[in-house]
PDB file of C-alpha atoms in Angstrom:
ATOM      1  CA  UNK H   1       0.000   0.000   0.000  1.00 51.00           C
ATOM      2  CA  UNK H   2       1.394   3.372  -0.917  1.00 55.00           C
ATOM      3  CA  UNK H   3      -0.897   5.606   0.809  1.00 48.00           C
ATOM      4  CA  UNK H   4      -2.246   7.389   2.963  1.00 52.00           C
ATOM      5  CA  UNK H   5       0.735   8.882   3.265  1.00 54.00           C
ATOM      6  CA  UNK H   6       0.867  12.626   3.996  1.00 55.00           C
ATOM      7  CA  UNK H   7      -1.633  15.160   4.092  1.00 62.00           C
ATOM      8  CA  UNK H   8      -4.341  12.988   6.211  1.00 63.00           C
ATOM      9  CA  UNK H   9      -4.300  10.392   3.773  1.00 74.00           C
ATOM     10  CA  UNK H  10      -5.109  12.821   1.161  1.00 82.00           C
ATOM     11  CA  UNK H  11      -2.086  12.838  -1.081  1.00 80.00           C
ATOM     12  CA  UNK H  12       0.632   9.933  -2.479  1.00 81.00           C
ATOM     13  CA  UNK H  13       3.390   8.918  -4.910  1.00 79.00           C
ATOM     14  CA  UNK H  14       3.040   6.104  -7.106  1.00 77.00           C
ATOM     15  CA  UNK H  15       6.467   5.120  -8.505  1.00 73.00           C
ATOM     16  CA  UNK H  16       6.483   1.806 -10.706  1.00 68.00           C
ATOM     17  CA  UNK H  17       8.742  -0.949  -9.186  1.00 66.00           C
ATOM     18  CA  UNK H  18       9.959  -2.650 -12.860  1.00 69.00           C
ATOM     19  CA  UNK H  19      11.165  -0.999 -16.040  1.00 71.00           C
ATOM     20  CA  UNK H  20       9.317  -3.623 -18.253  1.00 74.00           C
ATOM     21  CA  UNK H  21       6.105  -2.770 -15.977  1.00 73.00           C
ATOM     22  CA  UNK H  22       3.328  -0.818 -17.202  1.00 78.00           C
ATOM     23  CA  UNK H  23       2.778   0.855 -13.454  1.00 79.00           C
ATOM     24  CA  UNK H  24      -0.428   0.375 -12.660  1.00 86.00           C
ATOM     25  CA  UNK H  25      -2.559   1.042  -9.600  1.00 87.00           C
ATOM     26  CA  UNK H  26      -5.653   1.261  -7.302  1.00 90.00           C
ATOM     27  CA  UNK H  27      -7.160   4.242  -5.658  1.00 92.00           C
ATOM     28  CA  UNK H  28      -9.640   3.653  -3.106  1.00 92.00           C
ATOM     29  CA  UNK H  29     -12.024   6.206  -1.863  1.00 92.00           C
ATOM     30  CA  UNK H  30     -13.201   6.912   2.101  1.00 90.00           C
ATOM     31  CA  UNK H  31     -15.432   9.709   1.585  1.00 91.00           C
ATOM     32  CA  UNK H  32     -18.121  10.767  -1.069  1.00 94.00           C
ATOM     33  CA  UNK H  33     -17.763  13.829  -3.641  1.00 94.00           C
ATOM     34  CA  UNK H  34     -14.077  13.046  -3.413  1.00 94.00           C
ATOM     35  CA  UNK H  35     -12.214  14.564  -6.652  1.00 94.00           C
ATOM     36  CA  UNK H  36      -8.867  13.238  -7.668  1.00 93.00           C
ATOM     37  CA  UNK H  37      -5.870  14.804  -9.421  1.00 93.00           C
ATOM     38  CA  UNK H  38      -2.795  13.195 -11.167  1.00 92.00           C
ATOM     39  CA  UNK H  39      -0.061  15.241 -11.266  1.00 91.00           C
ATOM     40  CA  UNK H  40      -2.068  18.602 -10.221  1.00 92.00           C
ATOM     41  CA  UNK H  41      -4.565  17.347 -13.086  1.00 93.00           C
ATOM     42  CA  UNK H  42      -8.317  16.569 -12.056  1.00 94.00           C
ATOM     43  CA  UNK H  43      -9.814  13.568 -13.777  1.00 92.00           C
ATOM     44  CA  UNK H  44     -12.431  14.597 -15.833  1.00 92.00           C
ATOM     45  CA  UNK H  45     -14.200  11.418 -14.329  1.00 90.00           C
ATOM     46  CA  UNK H  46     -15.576  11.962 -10.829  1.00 84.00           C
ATOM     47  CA  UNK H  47     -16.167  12.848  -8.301  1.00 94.00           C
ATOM     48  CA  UNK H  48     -15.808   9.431  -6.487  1.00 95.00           C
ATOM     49  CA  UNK H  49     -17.492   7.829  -3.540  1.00 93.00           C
ATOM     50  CA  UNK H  50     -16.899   5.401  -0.827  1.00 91.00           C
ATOM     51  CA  UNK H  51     -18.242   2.629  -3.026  1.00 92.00           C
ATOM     52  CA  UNK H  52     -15.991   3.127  -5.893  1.00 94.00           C
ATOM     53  CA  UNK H  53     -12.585   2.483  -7.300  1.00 94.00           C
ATOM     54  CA  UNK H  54     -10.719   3.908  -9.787  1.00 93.00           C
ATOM     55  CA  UNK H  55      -7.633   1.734 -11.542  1.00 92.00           C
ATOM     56  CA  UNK H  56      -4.633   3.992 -13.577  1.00 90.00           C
ATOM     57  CA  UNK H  57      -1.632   2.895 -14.769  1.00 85.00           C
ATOM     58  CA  UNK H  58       1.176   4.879 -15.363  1.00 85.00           C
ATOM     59  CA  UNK H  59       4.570   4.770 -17.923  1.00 83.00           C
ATOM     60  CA  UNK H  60       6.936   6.509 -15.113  1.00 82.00           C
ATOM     61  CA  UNK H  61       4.762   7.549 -11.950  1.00 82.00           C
ATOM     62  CA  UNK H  62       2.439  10.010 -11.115  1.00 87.00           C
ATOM     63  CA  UNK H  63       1.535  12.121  -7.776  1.00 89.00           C
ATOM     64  CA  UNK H  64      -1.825  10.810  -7.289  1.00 90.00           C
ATOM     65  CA  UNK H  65      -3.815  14.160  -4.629  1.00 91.00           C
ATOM     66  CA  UNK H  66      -7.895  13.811  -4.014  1.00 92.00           C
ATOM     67  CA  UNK H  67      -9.719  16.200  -1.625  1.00 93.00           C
ATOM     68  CA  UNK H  68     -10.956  13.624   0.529  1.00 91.00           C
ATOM     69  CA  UNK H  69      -9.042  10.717   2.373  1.00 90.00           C
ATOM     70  CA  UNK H  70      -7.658   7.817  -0.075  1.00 90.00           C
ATOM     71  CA  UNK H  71      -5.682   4.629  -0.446  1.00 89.00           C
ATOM     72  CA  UNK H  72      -3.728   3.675  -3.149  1.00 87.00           C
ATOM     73  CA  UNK H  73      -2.625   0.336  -3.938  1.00 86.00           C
ATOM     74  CA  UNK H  74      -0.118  -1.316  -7.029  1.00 81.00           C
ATOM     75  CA  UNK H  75      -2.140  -3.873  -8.382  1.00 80.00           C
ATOM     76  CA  UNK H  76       0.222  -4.829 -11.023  1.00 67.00           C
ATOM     77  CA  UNK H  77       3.759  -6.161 -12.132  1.00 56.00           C
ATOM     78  CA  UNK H  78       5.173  -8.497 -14.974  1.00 57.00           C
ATOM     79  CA  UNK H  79       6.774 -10.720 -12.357  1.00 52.00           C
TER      80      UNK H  79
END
């Protein structure tokens, strides 16, 4: 798990682990209306609620910030 991690659970890193790996991940949501920005960039999907789940990947890594409390968790790897 990569978050929560600073900012009350509100903000986290994702770096992928592999070269060969596509870097993708999970972002779990605690509260409702919760909007989420990658790389200081809101999602033009949203805003997210407790019930719902949203899975990215990424080439390099992204800074993954939502205005309510989140988890995020790498779901993937080649190995």
């Amino acid at each position: 798990m990569l978050a929560p991690s600073s900012n009350w659970g509100k903000e986290a890193a994702f770096y992928k682990y592999l070269p060969e790996d596509f870097g993708e991940f999970m972002v779990l949501f605690e509260n409702e209306n919760t909007d989420v920005y990658f790389d200081e960039e809101k999602l033009s999907i949203g805003p997210f609620g407790h019930d719902d789940y949203l899975i990215a990947g990424t080439p390099t890594g992204v800074y993954v910030r939502a205005t309510g409390p989140i988890y995020v968790v790498a779901v993937s790897a080649k190995n």
